[in-house]
Short mmCIF file of C-alpha atoms and ligand atoms in Angstrom, two decimals:
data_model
loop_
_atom_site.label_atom_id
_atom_site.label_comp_id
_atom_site.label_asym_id
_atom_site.label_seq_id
_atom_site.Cartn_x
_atom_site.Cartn_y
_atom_site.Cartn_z
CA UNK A 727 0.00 0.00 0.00
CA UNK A 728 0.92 3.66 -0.05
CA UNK A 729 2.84 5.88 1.86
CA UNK A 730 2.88 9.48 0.68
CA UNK A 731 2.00 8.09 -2.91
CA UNK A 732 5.04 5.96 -2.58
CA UNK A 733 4.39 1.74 -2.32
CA UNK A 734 5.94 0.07 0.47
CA UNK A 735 5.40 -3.24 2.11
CA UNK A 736 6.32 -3.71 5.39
CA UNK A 737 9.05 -5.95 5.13
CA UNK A 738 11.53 -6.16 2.19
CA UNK A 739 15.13 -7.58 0.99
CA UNK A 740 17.79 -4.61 0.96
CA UNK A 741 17.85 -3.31 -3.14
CA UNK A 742 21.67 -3.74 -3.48
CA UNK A 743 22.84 -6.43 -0.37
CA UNK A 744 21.01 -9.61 0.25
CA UNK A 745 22.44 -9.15 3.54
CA UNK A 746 19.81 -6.77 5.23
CA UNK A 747 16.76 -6.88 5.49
CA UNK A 748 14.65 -3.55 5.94
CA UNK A 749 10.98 -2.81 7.99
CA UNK A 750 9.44 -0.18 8.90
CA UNK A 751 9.93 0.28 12.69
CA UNK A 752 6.38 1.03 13.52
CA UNK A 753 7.34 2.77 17.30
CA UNK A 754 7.34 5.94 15.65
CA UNK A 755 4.45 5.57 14.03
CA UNK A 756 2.88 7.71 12.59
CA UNK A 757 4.78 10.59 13.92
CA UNK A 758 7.56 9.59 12.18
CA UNK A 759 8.38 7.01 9.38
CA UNK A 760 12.03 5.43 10.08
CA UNK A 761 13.08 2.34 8.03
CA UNK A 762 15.85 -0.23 10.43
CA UNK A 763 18.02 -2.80 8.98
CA UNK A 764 17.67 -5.90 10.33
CA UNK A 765 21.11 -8.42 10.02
CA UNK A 766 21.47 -10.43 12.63
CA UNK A 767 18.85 -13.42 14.45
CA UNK A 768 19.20 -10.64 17.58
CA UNK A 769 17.91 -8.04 15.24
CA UNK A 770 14.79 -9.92 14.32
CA UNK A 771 14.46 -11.03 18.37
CA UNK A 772 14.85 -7.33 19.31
CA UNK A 773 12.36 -6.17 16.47
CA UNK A 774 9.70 -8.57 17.12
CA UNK A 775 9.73 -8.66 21.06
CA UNK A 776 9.91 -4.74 21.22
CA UNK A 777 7.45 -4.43 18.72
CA UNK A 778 9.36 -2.91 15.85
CA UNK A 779 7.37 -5.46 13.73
CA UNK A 780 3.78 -6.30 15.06
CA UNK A 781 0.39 -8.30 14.06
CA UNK A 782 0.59 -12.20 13.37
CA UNK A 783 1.55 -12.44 9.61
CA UNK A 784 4.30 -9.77 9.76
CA UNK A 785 5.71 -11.68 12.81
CA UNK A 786 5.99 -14.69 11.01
CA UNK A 787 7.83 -13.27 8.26
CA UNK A 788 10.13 -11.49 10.12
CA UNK A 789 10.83 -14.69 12.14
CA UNK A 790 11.60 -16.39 8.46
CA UNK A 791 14.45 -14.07 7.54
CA UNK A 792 15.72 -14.50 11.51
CA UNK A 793 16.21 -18.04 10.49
CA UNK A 794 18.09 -16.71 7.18
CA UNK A 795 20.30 -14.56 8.88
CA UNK A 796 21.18 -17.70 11.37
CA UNK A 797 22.40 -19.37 8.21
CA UNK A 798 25.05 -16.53 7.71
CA UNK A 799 25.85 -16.53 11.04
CA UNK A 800 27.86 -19.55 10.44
CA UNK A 801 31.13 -21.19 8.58
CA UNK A 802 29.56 -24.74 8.18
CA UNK A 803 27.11 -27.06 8.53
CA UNK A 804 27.68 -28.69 11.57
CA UNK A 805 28.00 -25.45 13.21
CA UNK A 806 24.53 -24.46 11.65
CA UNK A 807 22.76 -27.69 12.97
CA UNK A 808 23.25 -26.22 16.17
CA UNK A 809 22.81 -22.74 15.59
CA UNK A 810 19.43 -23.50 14.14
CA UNK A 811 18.04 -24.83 17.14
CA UNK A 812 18.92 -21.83 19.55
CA UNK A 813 17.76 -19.41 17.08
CA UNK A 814 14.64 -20.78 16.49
CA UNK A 815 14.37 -21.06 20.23
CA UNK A 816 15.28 -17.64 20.82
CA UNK A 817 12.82 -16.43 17.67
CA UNK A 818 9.92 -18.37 19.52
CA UNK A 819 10.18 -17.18 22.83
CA UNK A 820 9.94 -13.27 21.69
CA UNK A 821 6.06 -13.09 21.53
CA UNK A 822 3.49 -16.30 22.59
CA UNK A 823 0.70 -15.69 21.23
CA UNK A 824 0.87 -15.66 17.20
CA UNK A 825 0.56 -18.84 16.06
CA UNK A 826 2.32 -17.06 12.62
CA UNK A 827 5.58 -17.49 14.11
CA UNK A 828 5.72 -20.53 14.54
CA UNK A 829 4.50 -21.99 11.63
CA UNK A 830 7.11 -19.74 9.96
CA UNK A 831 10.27 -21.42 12.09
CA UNK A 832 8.95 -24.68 11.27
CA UNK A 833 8.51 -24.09 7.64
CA UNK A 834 12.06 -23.01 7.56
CA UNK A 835 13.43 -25.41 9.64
CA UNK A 836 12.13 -27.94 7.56
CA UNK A 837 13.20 -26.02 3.87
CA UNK A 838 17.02 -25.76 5.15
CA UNK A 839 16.71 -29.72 6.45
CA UNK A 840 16.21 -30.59 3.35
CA UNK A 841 19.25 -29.15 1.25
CA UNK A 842 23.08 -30.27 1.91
CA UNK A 843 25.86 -27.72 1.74
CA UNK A 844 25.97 -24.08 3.82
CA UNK A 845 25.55 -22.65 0.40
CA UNK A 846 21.93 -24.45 -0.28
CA UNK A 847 21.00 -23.87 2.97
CA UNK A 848 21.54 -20.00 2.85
CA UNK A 849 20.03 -19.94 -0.57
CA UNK A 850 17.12 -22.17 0.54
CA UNK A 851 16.42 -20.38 3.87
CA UNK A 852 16.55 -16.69 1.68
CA UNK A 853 14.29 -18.39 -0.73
CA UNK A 854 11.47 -19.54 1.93
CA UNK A 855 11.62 -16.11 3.80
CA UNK A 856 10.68 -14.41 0.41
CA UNK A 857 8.37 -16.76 -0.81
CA UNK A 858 6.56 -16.65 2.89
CA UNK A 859 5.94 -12.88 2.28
CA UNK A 860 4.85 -13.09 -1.34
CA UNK A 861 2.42 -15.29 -0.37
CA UNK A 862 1.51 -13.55 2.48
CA UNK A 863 0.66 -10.65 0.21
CA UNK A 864 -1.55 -12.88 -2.40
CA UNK A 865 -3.33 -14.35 0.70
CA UNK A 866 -4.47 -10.96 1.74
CA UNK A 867 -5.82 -10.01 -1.04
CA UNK A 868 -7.60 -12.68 -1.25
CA UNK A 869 -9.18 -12.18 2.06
CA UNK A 870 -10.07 -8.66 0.45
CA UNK A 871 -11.83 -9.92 -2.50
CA UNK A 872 -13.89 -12.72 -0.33
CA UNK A 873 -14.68 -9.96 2.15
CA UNK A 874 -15.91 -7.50 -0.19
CA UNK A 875 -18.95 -8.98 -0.75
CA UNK A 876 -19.96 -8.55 2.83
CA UNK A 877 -19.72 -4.81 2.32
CA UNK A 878 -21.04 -4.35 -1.37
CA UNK A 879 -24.30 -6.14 -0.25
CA UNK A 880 -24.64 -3.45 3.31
CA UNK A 881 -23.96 -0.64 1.37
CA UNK A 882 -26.38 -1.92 -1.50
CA UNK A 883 -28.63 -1.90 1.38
CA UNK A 884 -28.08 1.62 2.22
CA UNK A 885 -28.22 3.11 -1.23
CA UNK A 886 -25.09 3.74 -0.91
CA UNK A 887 -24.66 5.67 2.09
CA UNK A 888 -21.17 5.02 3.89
CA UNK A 889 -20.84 1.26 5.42
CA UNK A 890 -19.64 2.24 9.15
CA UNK A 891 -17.10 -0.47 10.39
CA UNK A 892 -15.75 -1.03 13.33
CA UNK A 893 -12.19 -2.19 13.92
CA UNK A 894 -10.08 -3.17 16.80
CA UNK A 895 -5.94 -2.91 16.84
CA UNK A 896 -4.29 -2.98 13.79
CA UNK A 897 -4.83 -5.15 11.14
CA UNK A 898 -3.73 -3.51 8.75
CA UNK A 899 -0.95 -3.86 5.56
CA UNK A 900 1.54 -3.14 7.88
CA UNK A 901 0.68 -5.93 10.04
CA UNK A 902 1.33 -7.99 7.34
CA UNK A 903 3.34 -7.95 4.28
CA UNK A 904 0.77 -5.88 2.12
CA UNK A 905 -3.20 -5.67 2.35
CA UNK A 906 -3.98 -6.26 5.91
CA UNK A 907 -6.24 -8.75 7.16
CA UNK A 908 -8.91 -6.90 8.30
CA UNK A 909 -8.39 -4.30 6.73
CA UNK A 910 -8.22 -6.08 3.01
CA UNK A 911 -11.98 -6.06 2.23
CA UNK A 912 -11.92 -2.02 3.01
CA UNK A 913 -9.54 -1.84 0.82
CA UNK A 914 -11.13 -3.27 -1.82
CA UNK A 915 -14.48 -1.45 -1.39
CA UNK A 916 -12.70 1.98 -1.26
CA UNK A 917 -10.91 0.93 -4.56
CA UNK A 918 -13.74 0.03 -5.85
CA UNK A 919 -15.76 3.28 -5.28
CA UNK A 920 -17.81 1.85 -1.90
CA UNK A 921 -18.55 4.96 0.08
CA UNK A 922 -17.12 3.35 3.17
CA UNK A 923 -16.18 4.52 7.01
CA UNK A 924 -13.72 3.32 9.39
CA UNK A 925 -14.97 3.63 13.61
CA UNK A 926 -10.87 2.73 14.44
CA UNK A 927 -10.95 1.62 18.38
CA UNK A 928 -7.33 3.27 20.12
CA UNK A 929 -6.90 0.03 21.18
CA UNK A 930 -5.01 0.86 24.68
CA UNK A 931 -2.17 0.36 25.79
CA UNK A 932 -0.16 0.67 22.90
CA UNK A 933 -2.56 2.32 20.71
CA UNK A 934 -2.23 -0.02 17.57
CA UNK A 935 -5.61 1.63 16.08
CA UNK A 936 -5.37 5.36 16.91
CA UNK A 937 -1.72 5.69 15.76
CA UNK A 938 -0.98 3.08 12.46
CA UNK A 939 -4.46 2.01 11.60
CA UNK A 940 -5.60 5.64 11.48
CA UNK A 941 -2.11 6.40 10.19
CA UNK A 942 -2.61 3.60 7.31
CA UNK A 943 -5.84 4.48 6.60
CA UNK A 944 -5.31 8.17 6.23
CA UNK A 945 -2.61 7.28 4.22
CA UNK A 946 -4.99 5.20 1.64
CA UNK A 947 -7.89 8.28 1.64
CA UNK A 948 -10.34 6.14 3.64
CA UNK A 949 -12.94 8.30 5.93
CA UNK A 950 -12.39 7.13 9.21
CA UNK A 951 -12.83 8.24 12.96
CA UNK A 952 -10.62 7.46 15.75
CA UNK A 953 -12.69 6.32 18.98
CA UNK A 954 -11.81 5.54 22.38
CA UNK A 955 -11.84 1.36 23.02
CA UNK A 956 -15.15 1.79 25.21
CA UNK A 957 -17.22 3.52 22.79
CA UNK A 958 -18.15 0.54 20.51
CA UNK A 959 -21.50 -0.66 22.71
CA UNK A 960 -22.76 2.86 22.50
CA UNK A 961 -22.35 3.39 18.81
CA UNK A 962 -23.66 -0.17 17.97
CA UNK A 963 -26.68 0.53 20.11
CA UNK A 964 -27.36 3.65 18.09
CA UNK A 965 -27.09 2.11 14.71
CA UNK A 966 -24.13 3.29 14.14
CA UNK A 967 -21.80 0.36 13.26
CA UNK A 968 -23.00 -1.58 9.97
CA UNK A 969 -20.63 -4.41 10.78
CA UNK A 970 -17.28 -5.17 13.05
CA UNK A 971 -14.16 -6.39 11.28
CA UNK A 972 -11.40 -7.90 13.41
CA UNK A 973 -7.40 -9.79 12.64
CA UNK A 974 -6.61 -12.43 14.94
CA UNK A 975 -3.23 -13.44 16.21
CA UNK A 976 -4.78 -17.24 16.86
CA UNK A 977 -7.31 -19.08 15.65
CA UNK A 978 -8.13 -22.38 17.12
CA UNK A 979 -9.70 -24.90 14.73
CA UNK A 980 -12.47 -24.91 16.08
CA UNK A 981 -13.08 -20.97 15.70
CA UNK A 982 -12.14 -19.54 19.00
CA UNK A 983 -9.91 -16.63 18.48
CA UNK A 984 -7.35 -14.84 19.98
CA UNK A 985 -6.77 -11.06 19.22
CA UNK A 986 -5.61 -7.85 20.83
CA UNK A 987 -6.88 -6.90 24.22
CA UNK A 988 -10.47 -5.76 24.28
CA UNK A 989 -11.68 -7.69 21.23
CA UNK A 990 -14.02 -10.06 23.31
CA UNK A 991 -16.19 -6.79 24.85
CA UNK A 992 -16.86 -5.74 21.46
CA UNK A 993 -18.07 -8.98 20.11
CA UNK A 994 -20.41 -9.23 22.86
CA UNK A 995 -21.65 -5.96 22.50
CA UNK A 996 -21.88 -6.69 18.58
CA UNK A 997 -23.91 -9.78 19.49
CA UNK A 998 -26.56 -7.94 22.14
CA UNK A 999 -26.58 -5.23 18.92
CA UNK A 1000 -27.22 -7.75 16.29
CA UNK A 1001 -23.85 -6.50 14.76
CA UNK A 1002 -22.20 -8.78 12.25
CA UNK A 1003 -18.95 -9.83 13.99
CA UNK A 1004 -16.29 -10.84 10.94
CA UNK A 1005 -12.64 -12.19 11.76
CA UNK A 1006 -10.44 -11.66 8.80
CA UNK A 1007 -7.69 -14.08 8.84
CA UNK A 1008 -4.95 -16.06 6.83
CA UNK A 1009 -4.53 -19.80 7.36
CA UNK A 1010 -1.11 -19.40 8.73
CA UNK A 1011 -2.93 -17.94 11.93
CA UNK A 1012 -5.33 -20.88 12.24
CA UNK A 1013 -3.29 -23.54 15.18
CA UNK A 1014 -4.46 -27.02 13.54
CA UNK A 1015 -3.70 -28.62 16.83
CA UNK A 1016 -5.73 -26.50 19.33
CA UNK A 1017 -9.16 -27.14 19.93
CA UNK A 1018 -10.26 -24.96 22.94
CA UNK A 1019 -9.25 -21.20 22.59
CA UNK A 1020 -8.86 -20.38 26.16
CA UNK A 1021 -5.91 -22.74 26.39
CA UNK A 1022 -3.84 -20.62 23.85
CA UNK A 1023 -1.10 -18.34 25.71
CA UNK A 1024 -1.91 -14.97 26.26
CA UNK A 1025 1.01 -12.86 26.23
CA UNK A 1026 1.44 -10.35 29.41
CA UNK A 1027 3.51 -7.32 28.43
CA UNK A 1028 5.71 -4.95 30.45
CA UNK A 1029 3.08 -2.62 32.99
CA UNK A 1030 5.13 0.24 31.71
CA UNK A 1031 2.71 0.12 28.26
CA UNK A 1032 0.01 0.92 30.59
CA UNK A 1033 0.98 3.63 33.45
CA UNK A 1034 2.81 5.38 30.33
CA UNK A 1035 1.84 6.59 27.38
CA UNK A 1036 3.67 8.07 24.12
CA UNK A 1037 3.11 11.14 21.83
CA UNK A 1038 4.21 14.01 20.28
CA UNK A 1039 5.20 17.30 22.07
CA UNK A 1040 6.86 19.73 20.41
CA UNK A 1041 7.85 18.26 17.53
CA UNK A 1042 9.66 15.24 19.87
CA UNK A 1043 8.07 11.81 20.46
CA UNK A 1044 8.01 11.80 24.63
CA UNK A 1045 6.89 8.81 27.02
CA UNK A 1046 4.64 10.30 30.13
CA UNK A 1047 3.45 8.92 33.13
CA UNK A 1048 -0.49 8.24 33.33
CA UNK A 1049 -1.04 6.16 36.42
CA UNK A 1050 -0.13 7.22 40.19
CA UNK A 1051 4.11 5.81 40.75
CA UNK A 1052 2.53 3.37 43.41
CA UNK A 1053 0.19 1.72 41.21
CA UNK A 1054 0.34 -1.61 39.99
CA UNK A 1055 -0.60 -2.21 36.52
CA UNK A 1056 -1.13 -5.13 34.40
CA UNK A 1057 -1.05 -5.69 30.88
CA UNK A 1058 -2.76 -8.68 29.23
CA UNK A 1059 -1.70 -8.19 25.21
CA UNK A 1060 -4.64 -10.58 24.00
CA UNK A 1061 -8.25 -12.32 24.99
CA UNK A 1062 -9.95 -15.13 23.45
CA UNK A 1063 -13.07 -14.85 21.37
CA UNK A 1064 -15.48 -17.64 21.75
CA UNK A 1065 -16.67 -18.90 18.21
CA UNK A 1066 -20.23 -18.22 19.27
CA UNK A 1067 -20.02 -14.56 19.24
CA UNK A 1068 -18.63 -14.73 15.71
CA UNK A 1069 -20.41 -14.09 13.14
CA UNK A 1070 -18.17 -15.91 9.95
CA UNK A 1071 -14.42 -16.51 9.04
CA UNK A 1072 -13.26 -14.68 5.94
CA UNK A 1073 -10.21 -16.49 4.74
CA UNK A 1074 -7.77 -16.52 1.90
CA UNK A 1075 -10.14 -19.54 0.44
CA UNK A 1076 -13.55 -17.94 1.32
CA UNK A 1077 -15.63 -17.25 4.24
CA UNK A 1078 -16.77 -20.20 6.84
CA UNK A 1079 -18.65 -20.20 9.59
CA UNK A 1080 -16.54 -20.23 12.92
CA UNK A 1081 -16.67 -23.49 13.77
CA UNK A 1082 -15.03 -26.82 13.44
CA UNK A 1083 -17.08 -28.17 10.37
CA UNK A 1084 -16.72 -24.54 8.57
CA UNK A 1085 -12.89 -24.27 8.79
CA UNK A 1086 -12.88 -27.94 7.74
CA UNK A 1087 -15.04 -27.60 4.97
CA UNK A 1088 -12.64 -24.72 3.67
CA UNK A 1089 -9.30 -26.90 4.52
CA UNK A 1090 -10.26 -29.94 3.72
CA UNK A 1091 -6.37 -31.31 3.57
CA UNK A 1092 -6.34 -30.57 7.42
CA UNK A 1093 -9.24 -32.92 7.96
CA UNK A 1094 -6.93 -36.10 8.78
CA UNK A 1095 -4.77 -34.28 10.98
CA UNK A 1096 -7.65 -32.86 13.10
CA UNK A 1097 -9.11 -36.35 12.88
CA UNK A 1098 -6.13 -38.23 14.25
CA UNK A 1099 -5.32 -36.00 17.27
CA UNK A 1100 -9.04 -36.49 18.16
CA UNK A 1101 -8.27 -40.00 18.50
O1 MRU B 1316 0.32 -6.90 19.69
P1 MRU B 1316 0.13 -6.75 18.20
O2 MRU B 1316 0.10 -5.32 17.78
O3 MRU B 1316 1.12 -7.57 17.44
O4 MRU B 1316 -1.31 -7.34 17.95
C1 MRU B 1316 -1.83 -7.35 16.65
C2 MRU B 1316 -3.20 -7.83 16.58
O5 MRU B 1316 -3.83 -8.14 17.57
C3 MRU B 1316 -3.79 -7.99 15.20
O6 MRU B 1316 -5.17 -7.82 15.22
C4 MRU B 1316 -3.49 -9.40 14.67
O7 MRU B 1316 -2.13 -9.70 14.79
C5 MRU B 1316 -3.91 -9.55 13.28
S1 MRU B 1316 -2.75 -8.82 12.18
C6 MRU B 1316 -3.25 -8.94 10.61
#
């Protein structure tokens, strides 16, 4: 997507050495836009845990090139065996709860496994990194085109007048590669000439909504209003909200789903409203071996994200203190969804109904391997 009129993704190879890797290191958003190299498996630990690089698919891409730079970390093969296994320990202890990441260190354990020499297994591990975020990008927009539907038919409905949709966090094209989850189907009605509006919860404590998805959205020319994460109910009991859109960072099979803090209390207050509750998701976020979502981990963040809070004051991006010194705080990143409240799956392959059968139905090459761990 666009930045200034300029196309970026969020993750991508240096032009001239194969050596770095850039992002765009989304703490300063959107005060500021600063690209980082990335070189070294610490660099991608640093940028992932510290939140450099956010949302589930971007995670898991930026996990795939740690694994790539742990390959030229090394003089040979035996030293790389080795080497493999503490970085991709390392990689999957920076953030729990995304099932992205590690379904990306497995894929690329398994890629390098399967070539001889250093050489091949540089090459290889390069190779599955890229392709992981190409297809990342195709995957998204395919989300976008089966979501699209969903809005052409509300705003068919309303002759036209502006579909109102809520969303929660970020899950936007820079939460992924390109597109967005959740934000793909907007997208794609905006491009399409959809009169469409954006209600983007702040999404405390770190503000993923009111500073990059208003940021990415302003950026794109989509109407939208920031709001603060409790006023949701209130505008979905006064019509206000045509539909809710959402990203998960887990999906059980089943349909439970795990997103960013403060997810839950709007799908319950989209189900008391009669509020279509959509979760926009790839496959690579859907954990084929979980079955109840209140077992997945839920990540608990440094209490500084919540007694502080960052800005801009004159011209500088400052940290202050919200909270009394003595307080305790605590920050649970994530909650859990039940599949009841939701009101359909839109996937890469189409949209499902939350729930075992309907994520089956769309996977059907998962079906044995949901089958057997039953057993
Ligand atoms: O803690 P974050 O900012 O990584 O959390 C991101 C989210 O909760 C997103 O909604 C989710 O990862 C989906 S991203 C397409």
């Amino acid at each position: 997507m666009k930045i200034n009129g300029q196309s970026y993704h969020s993750i991508w190879l240096h032009p001239t050495d194969k050596n770095i890797v850039q992002i765009i290191d989304q703490r300063f958003l959107p005060h500021q836009l600063v690209i980082k190299d990335l070189k070294t498996v610490n660099d991608a630990c640093f940028a992932i845990k510290e939140m450099l690089v956010r949302g589930a698919p971007l995670i898991g891409a930026t996990a795939a090139y740690g694994m790539y730079f742990a390959s030229l970390e090394v003089n040979s093969v035996n030293e790389l065996e080795t080497y493999l296994i503490e970085a991709n320990e390392k990689l999957y202890a920076t953030r729990p709860t995304a099932i992205n990441l590690q379904w990306a260190l497995q894929r690329q354990l398994k890629a390098i496994g399967a070539v001889s020499s250093l050489e091949e297994k540089r090459g290889t591990a390069l190779q599955t990194a890229q392709d992981i975020c190409k297809e990342d990008i195709e995957i998204c927009k395919n989300i976008g085109l089966h979501g699209l539907p969903l809005i052409e038919e509300v705003s068919r409905q309303k002759q036209g007048e502006p579909v109102n949709i809520l969303t929660h966090c970020n899950a936007g094209w820079i939460a992924t590669v390109d597109w967005g989850t959740a934000t793909s189907p907007i997208y794609q009605a905006h491009n399409k000439g959809i009169a469409v509006h954006v209600w983007v919860d702040e999404t405390r404590p770190r503000n993923q909504g009111a500073k990059i998805t208003a940021w990415e959205l302003g950026e794109h020319g989509i109407p939208h209003t920031v709001i603060v994460d409790n006023a949701g109910g209130h505008l979905m009991q006064h019509g206000m909200v045509d539909m809710c859109i959402v990203g998960t960072d887990r999906t059980t099979y089943t349909g439970d789903v795990a997103n960013k803090i403060g997810t839950y209390l709007k799908a319950l207050a989209a189900k008391d409203n009669n509020v279509p509750f959509y979760v926009a998701l790839p496959s690579t976020t859907i954990d084929w071996e979980l079955q109840d979502g209140l077992t997945i981990p839920i990540e608990q963040r440094d209490s500084k994200e919540v007694t502080h809070i960052q800005g801009l004051s004159n011209k500088e991006i400052t940290k202050v203190q919200l909270t009394p010194a003595k307080s305790k705080a605590a920050n649970y990143a994530f909650d859990v969804t039940p599949a009841r409240l939701i009101t359909a799956l839109i996937t890469e392959k189409g949209i499902c109904e939350s729930s075992e059968a309907g994520i089956l139905n769309l996977f059907p090459e998962k079906k044995q391997q949901v089958y057997e761990q039953g057993i």
